Coordinates of C-alpha atoms in Angstrom, one line a residue:
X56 CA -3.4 -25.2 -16.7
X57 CA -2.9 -21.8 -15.2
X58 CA -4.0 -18.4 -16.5
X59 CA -1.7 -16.4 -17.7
X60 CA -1.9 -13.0 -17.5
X61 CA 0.5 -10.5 -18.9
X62 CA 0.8 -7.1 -17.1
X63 CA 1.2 -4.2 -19.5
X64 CA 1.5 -0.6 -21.0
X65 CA 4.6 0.9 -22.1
X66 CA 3.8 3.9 -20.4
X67 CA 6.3 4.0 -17.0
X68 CA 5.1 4.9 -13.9
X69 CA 1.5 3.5 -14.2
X70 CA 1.5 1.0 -11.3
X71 CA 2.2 -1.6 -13.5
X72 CA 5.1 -3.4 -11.5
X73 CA 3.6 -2.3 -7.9
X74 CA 0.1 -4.1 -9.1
X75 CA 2.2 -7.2 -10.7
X76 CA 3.4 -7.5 -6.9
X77 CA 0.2 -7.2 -4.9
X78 CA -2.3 -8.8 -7.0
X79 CA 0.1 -12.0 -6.8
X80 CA 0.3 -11.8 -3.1
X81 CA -2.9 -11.4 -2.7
X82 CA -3.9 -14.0 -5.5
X83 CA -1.7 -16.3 -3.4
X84 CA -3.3 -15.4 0.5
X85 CA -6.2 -16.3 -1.1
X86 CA -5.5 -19.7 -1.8
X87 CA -4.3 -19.9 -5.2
X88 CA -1.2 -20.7 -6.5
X89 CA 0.1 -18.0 -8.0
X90 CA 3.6 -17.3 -10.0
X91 CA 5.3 -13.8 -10.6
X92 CA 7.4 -13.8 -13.8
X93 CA 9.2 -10.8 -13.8
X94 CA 10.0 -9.9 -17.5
X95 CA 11.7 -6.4 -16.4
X96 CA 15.3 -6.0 -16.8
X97 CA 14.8 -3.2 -13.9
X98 CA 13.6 -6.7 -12.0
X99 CA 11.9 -4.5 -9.5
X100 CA 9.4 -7.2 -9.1
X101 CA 11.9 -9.2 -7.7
X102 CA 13.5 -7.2 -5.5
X103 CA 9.9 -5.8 -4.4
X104 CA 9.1 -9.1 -3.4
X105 CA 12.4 -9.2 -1.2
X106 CA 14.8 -11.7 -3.8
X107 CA 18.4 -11.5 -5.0
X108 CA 19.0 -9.7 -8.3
X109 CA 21.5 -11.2 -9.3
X110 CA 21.1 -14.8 -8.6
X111 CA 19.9 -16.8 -11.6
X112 CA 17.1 -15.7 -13.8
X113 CA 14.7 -15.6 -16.7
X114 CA 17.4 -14.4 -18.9
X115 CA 19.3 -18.4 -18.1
X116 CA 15.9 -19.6 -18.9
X117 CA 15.6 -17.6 -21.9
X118 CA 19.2 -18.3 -23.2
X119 CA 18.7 -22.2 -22.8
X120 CA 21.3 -22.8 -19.6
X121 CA 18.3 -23.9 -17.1
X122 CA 15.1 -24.4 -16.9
X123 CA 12.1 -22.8 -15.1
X124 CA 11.7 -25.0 -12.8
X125 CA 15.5 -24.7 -12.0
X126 CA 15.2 -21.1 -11.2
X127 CA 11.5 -20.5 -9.5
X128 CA 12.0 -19.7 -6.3
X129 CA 9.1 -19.7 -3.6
X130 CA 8.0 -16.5 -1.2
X131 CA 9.2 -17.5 2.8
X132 CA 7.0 -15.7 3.3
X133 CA 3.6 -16.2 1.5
X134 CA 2.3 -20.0 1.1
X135 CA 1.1 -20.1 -2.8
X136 CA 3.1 -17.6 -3.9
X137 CA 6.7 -18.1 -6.2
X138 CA 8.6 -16.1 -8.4
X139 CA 11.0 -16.5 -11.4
X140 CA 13.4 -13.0 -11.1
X141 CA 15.0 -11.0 -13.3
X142 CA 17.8 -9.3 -14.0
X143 CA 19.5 -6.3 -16.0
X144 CA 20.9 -9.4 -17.9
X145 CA 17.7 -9.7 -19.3
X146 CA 18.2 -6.6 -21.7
X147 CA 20.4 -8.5 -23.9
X148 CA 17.4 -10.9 -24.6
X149 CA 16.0 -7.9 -26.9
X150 CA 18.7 -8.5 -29.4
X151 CA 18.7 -12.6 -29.5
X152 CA 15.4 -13.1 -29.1
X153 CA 14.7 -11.1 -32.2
X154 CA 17.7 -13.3 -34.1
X155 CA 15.9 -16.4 -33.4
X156 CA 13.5 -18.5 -35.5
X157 CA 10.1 -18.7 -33.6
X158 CA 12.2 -15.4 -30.9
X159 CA 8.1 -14.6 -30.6
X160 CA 7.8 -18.1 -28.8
X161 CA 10.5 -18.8 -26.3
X162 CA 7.8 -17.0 -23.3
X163 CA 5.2 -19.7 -24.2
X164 CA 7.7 -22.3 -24.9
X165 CA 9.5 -22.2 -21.5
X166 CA 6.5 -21.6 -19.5
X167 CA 4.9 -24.2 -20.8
X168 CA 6.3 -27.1 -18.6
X169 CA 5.4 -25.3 -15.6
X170 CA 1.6 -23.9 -16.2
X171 CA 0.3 -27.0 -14.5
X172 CA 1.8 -26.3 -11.2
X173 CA -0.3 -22.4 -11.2
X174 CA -3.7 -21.2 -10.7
X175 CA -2.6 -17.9 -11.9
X176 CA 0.8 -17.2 -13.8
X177 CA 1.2 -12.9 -14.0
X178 CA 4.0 -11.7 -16.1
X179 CA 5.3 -8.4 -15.2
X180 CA 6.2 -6.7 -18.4
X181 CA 9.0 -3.9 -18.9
X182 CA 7.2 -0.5 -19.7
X183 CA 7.9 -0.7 -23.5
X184 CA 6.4 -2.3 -26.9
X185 CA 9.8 -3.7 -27.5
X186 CA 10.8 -7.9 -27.8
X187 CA 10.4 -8.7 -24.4
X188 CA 6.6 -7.4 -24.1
X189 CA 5.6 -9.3 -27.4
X190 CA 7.0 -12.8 -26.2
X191 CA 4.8 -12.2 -23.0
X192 CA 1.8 -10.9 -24.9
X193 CA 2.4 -14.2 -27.2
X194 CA 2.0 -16.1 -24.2
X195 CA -0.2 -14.6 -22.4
X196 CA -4.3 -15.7 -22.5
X197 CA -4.8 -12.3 -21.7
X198 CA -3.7 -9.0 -20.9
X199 CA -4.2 -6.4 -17.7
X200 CA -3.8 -2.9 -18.2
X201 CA -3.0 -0.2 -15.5
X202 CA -4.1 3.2 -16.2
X203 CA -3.0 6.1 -14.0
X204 CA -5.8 8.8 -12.6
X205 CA -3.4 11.1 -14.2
X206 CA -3.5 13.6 -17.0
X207 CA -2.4 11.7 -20.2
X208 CA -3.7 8.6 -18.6
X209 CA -4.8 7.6 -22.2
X210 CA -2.2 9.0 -24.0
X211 CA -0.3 5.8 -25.9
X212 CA -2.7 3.7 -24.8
X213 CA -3.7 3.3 -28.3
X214 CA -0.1 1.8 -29.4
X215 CA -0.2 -0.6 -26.9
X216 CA -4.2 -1.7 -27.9
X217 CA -2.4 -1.6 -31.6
X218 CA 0.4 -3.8 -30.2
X219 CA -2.6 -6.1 -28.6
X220 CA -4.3 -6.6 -32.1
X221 CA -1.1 -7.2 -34.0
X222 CA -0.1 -10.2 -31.3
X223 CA -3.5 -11.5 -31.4
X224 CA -4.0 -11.3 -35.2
X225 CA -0.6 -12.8 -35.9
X226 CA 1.2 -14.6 -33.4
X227 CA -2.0 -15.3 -30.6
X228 CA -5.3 -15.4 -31.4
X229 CA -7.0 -16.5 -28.0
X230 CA -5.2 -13.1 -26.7
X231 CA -8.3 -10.9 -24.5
X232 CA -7.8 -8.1 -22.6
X233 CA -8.4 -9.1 -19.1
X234 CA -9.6 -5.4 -18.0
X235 CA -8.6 -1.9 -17.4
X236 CA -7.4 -1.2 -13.9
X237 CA -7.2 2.9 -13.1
X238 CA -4.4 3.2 -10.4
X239 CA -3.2 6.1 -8.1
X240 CA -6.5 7.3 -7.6
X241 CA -7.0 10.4 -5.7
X242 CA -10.5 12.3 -4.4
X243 CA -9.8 15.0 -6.9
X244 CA -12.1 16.5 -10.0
X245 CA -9.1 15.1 -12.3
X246 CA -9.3 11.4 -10.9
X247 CA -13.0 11.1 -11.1
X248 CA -12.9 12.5 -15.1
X249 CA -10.2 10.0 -15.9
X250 CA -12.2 7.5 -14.3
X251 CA -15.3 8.5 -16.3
X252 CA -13.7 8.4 -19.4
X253 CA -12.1 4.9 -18.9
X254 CA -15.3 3.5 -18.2
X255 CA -17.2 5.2 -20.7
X256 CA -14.3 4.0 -23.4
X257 CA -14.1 0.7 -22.1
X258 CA -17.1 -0.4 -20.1
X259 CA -17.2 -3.6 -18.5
X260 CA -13.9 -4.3 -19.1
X261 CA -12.8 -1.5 -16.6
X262 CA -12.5 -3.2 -12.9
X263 CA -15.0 -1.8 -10.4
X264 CA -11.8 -1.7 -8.1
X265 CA -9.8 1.4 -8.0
X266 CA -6.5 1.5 -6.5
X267 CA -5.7 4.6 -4.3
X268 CA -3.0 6.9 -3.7
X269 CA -1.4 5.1 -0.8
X270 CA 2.4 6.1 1.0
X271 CA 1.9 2.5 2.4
X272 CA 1.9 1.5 -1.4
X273 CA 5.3 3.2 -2.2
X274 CA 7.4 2.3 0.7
X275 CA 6.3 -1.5 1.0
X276 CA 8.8 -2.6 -2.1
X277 CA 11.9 -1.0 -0.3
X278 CA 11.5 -3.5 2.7
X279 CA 11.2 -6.2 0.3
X280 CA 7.2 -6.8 0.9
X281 CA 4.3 -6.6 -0.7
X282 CA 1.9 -4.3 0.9
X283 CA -0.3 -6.9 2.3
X284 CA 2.6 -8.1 4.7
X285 CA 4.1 -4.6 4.9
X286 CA 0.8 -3.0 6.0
X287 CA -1.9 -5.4 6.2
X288 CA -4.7 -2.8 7.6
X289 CA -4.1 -0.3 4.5
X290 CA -5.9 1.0 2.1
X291 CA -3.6 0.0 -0.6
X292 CA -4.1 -4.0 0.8
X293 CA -7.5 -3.5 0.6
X294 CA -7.4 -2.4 -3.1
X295 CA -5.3 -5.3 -4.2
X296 CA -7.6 -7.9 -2.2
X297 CA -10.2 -6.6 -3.4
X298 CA -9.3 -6.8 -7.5
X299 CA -7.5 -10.4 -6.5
X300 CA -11.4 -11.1 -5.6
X301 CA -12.9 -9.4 -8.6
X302 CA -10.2 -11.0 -10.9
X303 CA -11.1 -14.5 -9.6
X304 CA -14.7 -14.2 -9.9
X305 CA -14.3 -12.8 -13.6
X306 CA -12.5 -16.3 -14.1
X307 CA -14.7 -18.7 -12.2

């Protein structure tokens, strides 16, 4: 069965989305079968990865008229790697979800028929605590968290760790926090504190990689790539290699 791995913090703007993209592209060049589930009605992470919007989605999944396996749909350009898109469709899900019996379960419940098929399943999450984020937490066996080298960095953090121990005590216990991963990373007094202060607050479960400040980064989504394809010899690549790496040793 694959690990799941739900990408999180309801922060915006933390890397969250650009890290869901890379760390499966690079999970997937290095040999393991990854899937993208992008749980974002923005559905960035599909268009990042160069797929329709508005072809069928999670939402049909979620709504009961087809199946995941009905609406994965492989990279062209990445052996290993698929996806299962979004769209702005998917912000009607808040409201039925919630109006279900078991609403907390239908993540688990449709991924479930395809977890065999992955090494690594990563659920891009929308940047809020709301419906959406709690039926991926509920399926998730663990949870990444991008933190930005930013002032604030840790601000809210502690409703999402809240959000973490409510999921785990009530709804998914085998829930862990797969680690801290500080983003946007500059050579600056400010990035080196918030650096210190994640790891002193967090210790080993802070990655030892740190993803720069990279243009390379920023413009690879708007051709529809993930960095390693749009920019193999950047730094930003060598950052996301380098945590698909860490990430897979931490599971072996």
């Amino acid at each position: 069965m694959g690990k799941i791995i739900a990408l999180a913090n309801q922060k915006g703007g933390v890397g969250k989305t650009t890290t869901a993209i890379n760390l499966a592209a690079s999970l997937a060049a290095l040999g393991r079968r990854t899937l993208l589930v992008d749980a974002d009605p923005q559905a960035n992470a599909t268009s990042g990865l160069g797929f329709d919007i508005n072809g069928p989605n999670i939402y049909d999944v979620i709504s009961g008229e087809k199946t995941a396996a009905e609406v994965i749909l492989k990279s062209v350009d990445i052996d290993d790697l698929w996806l299962l898109p979004s769209s702005i469709n998917l912000v009607g899900a808040e409201l039925e979800l919630s109006a279900m019996d078991e609403g907390h379960f239908v993540m688990r419940k449709i991924l479930a028929p395809v977890s065999d098929d992955y090494d690594y399943i990563l659920i891009d999450c929308q940047p809020s605590l709301g419906f959406i984020t709690v039926n991926a937490l509920t399926a998730a066996d663990s949870v990444l968290i991008p933190v930005q080298c930013e002032y604030f960095a840790l601000e809210g953090l502690g409703k999402l760790l809240n959000t973490i121990r409510m999921v785990k005590g009530k709804l998914n216990p085998a829930l862990e926090t797969e680690g801290f991963l500080m983003t946007m990373y500059a050579r600056t007094r400010l990035s080196n504190q918030v650096v210190h202060e994640v790891r002193q607050h967090f210790g080993t479960l802070a990655f030892e990689t740190i993803v720069q400040r990279n243009i390379r980064l920023s413009e690879a989504p708007s051709y529809g790539k993930p960095v390693l394809l749009y920019d193999a010899a950047s730094s930003g690549s060598a950052n996301y290699l380098n945590l698909a790496k860490e990430l897979i040793q931490r599971n072996s």
